[in-house]
PDB file of C-alpha atoms in Angstrom:
ATOM      1  CA  MET A 866      94.041  38.351  98.887  1.00 61.00           C
ATOM      2  CA  THR A 867      97.706  38.588  97.936  1.00 63.00           C
ATOM      3  CA  VAL A 868     100.301  37.548 100.485  1.00 63.00           C
ATOM      4  CA  GLN A 869     103.861  38.857 100.117  1.00 63.00           C
ATOM      5  CA  THR A 870     106.867  36.783 101.043  1.00 62.00           C
ATOM      6  CA  LYS A 871     109.468  38.134 103.471  1.00 62.00           C
ATOM      7  CA  GLN A 872     111.827  38.693 100.532  1.00 61.00           C
ATOM      8  CA  GLU A 873     109.197  40.770  98.655  1.00 58.00           C
ATOM      9  CA  CYS A 874     108.519  42.880 101.779  1.00 58.00           C
ATOM     10  CA  LYS A 875     112.255  43.458 102.264  1.00 63.00           C
ATOM     11  CA  MET A 876     112.627  44.606  98.648  1.00 60.00           C
ATOM     12  CA  ASP A 877     109.640  46.941  99.035  1.00 85.00           C
ATOM     13  CA  MET A 878     111.200  48.425 102.180  1.00 86.00           C
ATOM     14  CA  GLN A 879     114.541  48.879 100.401  1.00 87.00           C
ATOM     15  CA  GLU A 880     112.821  50.668  97.507  1.00 88.00           C
ATOM     16  CA  LEU A 881     110.899  52.836  99.974  1.00 88.00           C
ATOM     17  CA  MET A 882     114.121  53.810 101.777  1.00 90.00           C
ATOM     18  CA  ARG A 883     115.831  54.567  98.454  1.00 90.00           C
ATOM     19  CA  LYS A 884     113.001  56.930  97.522  1.00 91.00           C
ATOM     20  CA  TYR A 885     113.103  58.678 100.903  1.00 90.00           C
ATOM     21  CA  GLN A 886     116.879  59.093 100.642  1.00 92.00           C
ATOM     22  CA  GLN A 887     116.462  60.571  97.178  1.00 92.00           C
ATOM     23  CA  LEU A 888     113.877  63.061  98.482  1.00 92.00           C
ATOM     24  CA  ALA A 889     116.183  63.959 101.395  1.00 92.00           C
ATOM     25  CA  THR A 890     119.186  64.757  99.184  1.00 95.00           C
ATOM     26  CA  PRO A 891     119.947  68.479  98.800  1.00 96.00           C
ATOM     27  CA  GLY A 892     120.065  69.687  95.191  1.00 96.00           C
ATOM     28  CA  ALA A 893     120.313  72.861  93.115  1.00 96.00           C
ATOM     29  CA  PRO A 894     117.531  74.690  95.029  1.00 96.00           C
ATOM     30  CA  HIS A 895     119.462  74.130  98.262  1.00 97.00           C
ATOM     31  CA  LYS A 896     122.610  75.560  96.631  1.00 96.00           C
ATOM     32  CA  LEU A 897     120.554  78.669  95.861  1.00 95.00           C
ATOM     33  CA  LEU A 898     119.701  78.968  99.561  1.00 96.00           C
ATOM     34  CA  SER A 899     123.377  78.592 100.476  1.00 96.00           C
ATOM     35  CA  ARG A 900     124.105  81.831  98.546  1.00 95.00           C
ATOM     36  CA  MET A 901     122.149  83.609 101.294  1.00 96.00           C
ATOM     37  CA  GLU A 902     124.420  82.230 104.023  1.00 97.00           C
ATOM     38  CA  GLY A 903     126.656  84.622 105.953  1.00 98.00           C
ATOM     39  CA  SER A 904     126.812  87.555 108.365  1.00 98.00           C
ATOM     40  CA  TRP A 905     124.853  90.594 107.197  1.00 98.00           C
ATOM     41  CA  ASN A 906     124.214  94.206 108.201  1.00 98.00           C
ATOM     42  CA  THR A 907     120.686  95.332 107.396  1.00 98.00           C
ATOM     43  CA  LYS A 908     119.014  98.648 106.631  1.00 97.00           C
ATOM     44  CA  MET A 909     115.236  98.392 106.796  1.00 96.00           C
ATOM     45  CA  GLN A 910     112.347 100.679 105.874  1.00 95.00           C
ATOM     46  CA  HIS A 911     108.828 100.070 107.166  1.00 93.00           C
ATOM     47  CA  TRP A 912     105.675 101.749 105.841  1.00 92.00           C
ATOM     48  CA  MET A 913     102.721 101.427 108.214  1.00 84.00           C
ATOM     49  CA  ASP A 914     100.848 104.036 106.151  1.00 83.00           C
ATOM     50  CA  PRO A 915     101.608 104.465 102.423  1.00 81.00           C
ATOM     51  CA  ASP A 916     100.943 108.223 102.720  1.00 87.00           C
ATOM     52  CA  GLN A 917     103.646 108.661 105.371  1.00 89.00           C
ATOM     53  CA  PRO A 918     107.433 108.362 105.114  1.00 93.00           C
ATOM     54  CA  PRO A 919     108.843 105.027 106.289  1.00 93.00           C
ATOM     55  CA  THR A 920     110.454 104.398 109.635  1.00 92.00           C
ATOM     56  CA  GLU A 921     114.051 103.262 109.245  1.00 93.00           C
ATOM     57  CA  SER A 922     116.152 100.885 111.289  1.00 94.00           C
ATOM     58  CA  GLU A 923     119.369  98.921 111.179  1.00 96.00           C
ATOM     59  CA  GLY A 924     120.138  95.420 112.329  1.00 97.00           C
ATOM     60  CA  THR A 925     122.191  92.304 111.844  1.00 98.00           C
ATOM     61  CA  CYS A 926     121.349  88.951 110.370  1.00 98.00           C
ATOM     62  CA  GLU A 927     123.195  85.652 110.740  1.00 99.00           C
ATOM     63  CA  ARG A 928     122.322  82.970 108.203  1.00 98.00           C
ATOM     64  CA  LYS A 929     123.753  79.470 108.065  1.00 98.00           C
ATOM     65  CA  MET A 930     122.922  76.220 106.341  1.00 99.00           C
ATOM     66  CA  ILE A 931     122.019  73.389 108.731  1.00 99.00           C
ATOM     67  CA  PHE A 932     121.237  69.663 108.559  1.00 98.00           C
ATOM     68  CA  GLY A 933     123.718  68.902 105.822  1.00 97.00           C
ATOM     69  CA  GLY A 934     122.725  71.817 103.581  1.00 98.00           C
ATOM     70  CA  ARG A 935     118.975  71.174 103.722  1.00 98.00           C
ATOM     71  CA  TYR A 936     117.802  74.345 105.495  1.00 98.00           C
ATOM     72  CA  LEU A 937     118.852  77.971 105.863  1.00 98.00           C
ATOM     73  CA  GLN A 938     118.600  79.160 109.462  1.00 99.00           C
ATOM     74  CA  GLU A 939     118.278  82.928 109.950  1.00 98.00           C
ATOM     75  CA  GLU A 940     118.611  84.925 113.151  1.00 99.00           C
ATOM     76  CA  TYR A 941     117.747  88.616 112.900  1.00 98.00           C
ATOM     77  CA  LYS A 942     118.454  91.301 115.535  1.00 98.00           C
ATOM     78  CA  GLY A 943     117.448  94.924 115.222  1.00 96.00           C
ATOM     79  CA  ASP A 944     114.642  97.247 116.184  1.00 91.00           C
ATOM     80  CA  MET A 945     111.222  98.072 114.823  1.00 85.00           C
ATOM     81  CA  MET A 946     109.807 101.534 115.461  1.00 79.00           C
ATOM     82  CA  GLY A 947     112.154 102.019 118.423  1.00 84.00           C
ATOM     83  CA  THR A 948     111.434  98.629 119.988  1.00 89.00           C
ATOM     84  CA  PRO A 949     114.008  95.804 120.098  1.00 95.00           C
ATOM     85  CA  PHE A 950     113.108  93.189 117.499  1.00 95.00           C
ATOM     86  CA  ASN A 951     114.451  89.649 117.182  1.00 98.00           C
ATOM     87  CA  GLY A 952     113.366  86.974 114.742  1.00 97.00           C
ATOM     88  CA  ILE A 953     114.288  83.465 113.686  1.00 98.00           C
ATOM     89  CA  GLY A 954     113.429  81.872 110.371  1.00 98.00           C
ATOM     90  CA  TYR A 955     114.031  78.572 108.630  1.00 99.00           C
ATOM     91  CA  MET A 956     113.860  78.262 104.856  1.00 98.00           C
ATOM     92  CA  GLY A 957     114.208  75.112 102.798  1.00 98.00           C
ATOM     93  CA  TYR A 958     113.229  73.517  99.545  1.00 98.00           C
ATOM     94  CA  ASP A 959     110.851  70.564  99.710  1.00 98.00           C
ATOM     95  CA  ASN A 960     111.949  68.080  97.045  1.00 98.00           C
ATOM     96  CA  HIS A 961     108.539  66.383  97.271  1.00 97.00           C
ATOM     97  CA  THR A 962     106.315  69.439  96.687  1.00 98.00           C
ATOM     98  CA  LYS A 963     108.934  71.271  94.570  1.00 98.00           C
ATOM     99  CA  LYS A 964     108.344  74.422  96.643  1.00 98.00           C
ATOM    100  CA  TYR A 965     110.454  76.665  98.833  1.00 98.00           C
ATOM    101  CA  VAL A 966     109.066  76.661 102.373  1.00 99.00           C
ATOM    102  CA  MET A 967     109.716  78.954 105.311  1.00 98.00           C
ATOM    103  CA  THR A 968     108.738  79.410 108.939  1.00 98.00           C
ATOM    104  CA  TRP A 969     109.243  82.626 110.879  1.00 97.00           C
ATOM    105  CA  PHE A 970     108.688  83.673 114.476  1.00 96.00           C
ATOM    106  CA  ASP A 971     109.736  86.849 116.265  1.00 96.00           C
ATOM    107  CA  SER A 972     109.529  88.970 119.395  1.00 96.00           C
ATOM    108  CA  MET A 973     106.468  90.921 118.159  1.00 91.00           C
ATOM    109  CA  SER A 974     104.022  88.014 118.540  1.00 90.00           C
ATOM    110  CA  THR A 975     103.548  84.483 119.827  1.00 92.00           C
ATOM    111  CA  GLY A 976     102.526  83.132 116.427  1.00 91.00           C
ATOM    112  CA  ILE A 977     104.494  81.141 113.900  1.00 94.00           C
ATOM    113  CA  TYR A 978     104.228  82.186 110.266  1.00 95.00           C
ATOM    114  CA  PHE A 979     104.344  79.675 107.392  1.00 98.00           C
ATOM    115  CA  PHE A 980     105.222  80.498 103.784  1.00 98.00           C
ATOM    116  CA  GLU A 981     105.545  78.629 100.504  1.00 98.00           C
ATOM    117  CA  GLY A 982     106.710  79.708  97.062  1.00 98.00           C
ATOM    118  CA  ASP A 983     109.011  79.494  94.071  1.00 98.00           C
ATOM    119  CA  ALA A 984     112.265  80.841  92.677  1.00 97.00           C
ATOM    120  CA  SER A 985     112.530  82.897  89.517  1.00 97.00           C
ATOM    121  CA  PRO A 986     113.944  81.121  86.440  1.00 95.00           C
ATOM    122  CA  ASP A 987     117.288  82.934  86.865  1.00 94.00           C
ATOM    123  CA  GLY A 988     117.510  81.772  90.506  1.00 92.00           C
ATOM    124  CA  LYS A 989     118.026  85.273  91.904  1.00 95.00           C
ATOM    125  CA  THR A 990     114.593  85.788  93.467  1.00 97.00           C
ATOM    126  CA  ILE A 991     112.559  83.623  95.848  1.00 98.00           C
ATOM    127  CA  THR A 992     108.935  84.713  96.316  1.00 98.00           C
ATOM    128  CA  LEU A 993     106.985  83.240  99.234  1.00 98.00           C
ATOM    129  CA  ASN A 994     103.318  83.632 100.150  1.00 98.00           C
ATOM    130  CA  GLY A 995     101.543  82.964 103.416  1.00 97.00           C
ATOM    131  CA  ARG A 996      98.369  83.599 105.375  1.00 96.00           C
ATOM    132  CA  TYR A 997      97.938  84.341 109.033  1.00 93.00           C
ATOM    133  CA  ASN A 998      95.042  85.170 111.340  1.00 91.00           C
ATOM    134  CA  ASP A 999      96.410  88.297 113.011  1.00 87.00           C
ATOM    135  CA  ALA A1000      95.101  88.939 116.530  1.00 85.00           C
ATOM    136  CA  ILE A1001      94.261  92.577 115.719  1.00 86.00           C
ATOM    137  CA  LYS A1002      93.878  92.796 111.936  1.00 86.00           C
ATOM    138  CA  GLY A1003      92.180  89.448 111.361  1.00 89.00           C
ATOM    139  CA  PRO A1004      93.074  87.336 108.308  1.00 94.00           C
ATOM    140  CA  VAL A1005      96.090  88.717 106.455  1.00 95.00           C
ATOM    141  CA  LYS A1006      98.054  87.673 103.389  1.00 97.00           C
ATOM    142  CA  TRP A1007     101.837  87.940 103.336  1.00 96.00           C
ATOM    143  CA  ARG A1008     104.246  88.074 100.436  1.00 97.00           C
ATOM    144  CA  ILE A1009     108.005  87.914 100.959  1.00 97.00           C
ATOM    145  CA  VAL A1010     110.481  88.503  98.140  1.00 98.00           C
ATOM    146  CA  ASN A1011     114.170  87.686  98.673  1.00 97.00           C
ATOM    147  CA  LYS A1012     116.473  88.928  95.892  1.00 97.00           C
ATOM    148  CA  ILE A1013     120.145  88.079  95.514  1.00 95.00           C
ATOM    149  CA  GLY A1014     121.891  91.113  94.019  1.00 94.00           C
ATOM    150  CA  ASP A1015     125.422  89.727  94.110  1.00 93.00           C
ATOM    151  CA  ASP A1016     127.626  87.790  96.544  1.00 92.00           C
ATOM    152  CA  ASN A1017     127.662  90.728  98.980  1.00 97.00           C
ATOM    153  CA  THR A1018     124.230  92.342  98.575  1.00 97.00           C
ATOM    154  CA  GLN A1019     120.704  90.998  99.008  1.00 97.00           C
ATOM    155  CA  PHE A1020     117.299  92.643  99.090  1.00 98.00           C
ATOM    156  CA  PHE A1021     114.183  91.854 101.093  1.00 96.00           C
ATOM    157  CA  GLU A1022     110.598  92.985 100.519  1.00 98.00           C
ATOM    158  CA  MET A1023     107.568  92.059 102.574  1.00 96.00           C
ATOM    159  CA  THR A1024     103.970  93.053 101.949  1.00 96.00           C
ATOM    160  CA  MET A1025     101.071  92.377 104.294  1.00 94.00           C
ATOM    161  CA  ILE A1026      97.518  92.818 102.999  1.00 93.00           C
ATOM    162  CA  ASP A1027      94.704  92.761 105.542  1.00 91.00           C
ATOM    163  CA  SER A1028      91.061  91.797 105.000  1.00 89.00           C
ATOM    164  CA  LYS A1029      90.220  95.414 104.017  1.00 89.00           C
ATOM    165  CA  ASN A1030      93.010  95.410 101.366  1.00 89.00           C
ATOM    166  CA  ASN A1031      95.169  97.803 103.404  1.00 89.00           C
ATOM    167  CA  GLU A1032      98.860  97.243 102.662  1.00 90.00           C
ATOM    168  CA  GLU A1033     101.782  97.457 105.020  1.00 92.00           C
ATOM    169  CA  LYS A1034     105.268  97.166 103.517  1.00 95.00           C
ATOM    170  CA  CYS A1035     108.793  96.566 104.656  1.00 95.00           C
ATOM    171  CA  ALA A1036     111.934  96.641 102.512  1.00 97.00           C
ATOM    172  CA  GLY A1037     115.552  96.105 103.334  1.00 97.00           C
ATOM    173  CA  THR A1038     119.068  95.836 102.011  1.00 98.00           C
ATOM    174  CA  TYR A1039     121.412  93.184 103.375  1.00 98.00           C
ATOM    175  CA  THR A1040     125.137  93.919 103.027  1.00 98.00           C
ATOM    176  CA  ARG A1041     127.669  91.200 103.821  1.00 98.00           C
ATOM    177  CA  ARG A1042     129.853  91.977 106.842  1.00 95.00           C
ATOM    178  CA  ARG A1043     133.563  91.699 106.121  1.00 85.00           C
TER     179      ARG A1043
END
């Protein structure tokens, strides 16, 4: 059995804290998220049935970096198929897992959705994947794609695939409010 001295334990604790501080420091992936910050007007299209034209809606989205630039907080307000729709999301980059992570919850359910994914090599697209056990449709897979067009335009795509391989899609354009 090896016994550590108080000095050795203190040094181990200092090294541990140094590593945690390093993992907690925002980096280039967090700067990518900060490009999504701002006040946005949205135009959304939603396809419940691929053989039918989409329903269209407009909304607003407020995004801001929080906790010292570690997370992007998003608050969305609009409507979905004539019903008021509100949602809140948090996206970050986990320095430990080297993955973008996101949570989302909204006024259409009582569930919380979890996503994980990567950015494209050019840093203009973040693709996130998740799974959820929908109360009506059963197990579903989600894919979210966020694309940065330029400083004033962003694009959003979401695809849900249910256990019978039926797809439901949503797409939107975010335009910075001036």
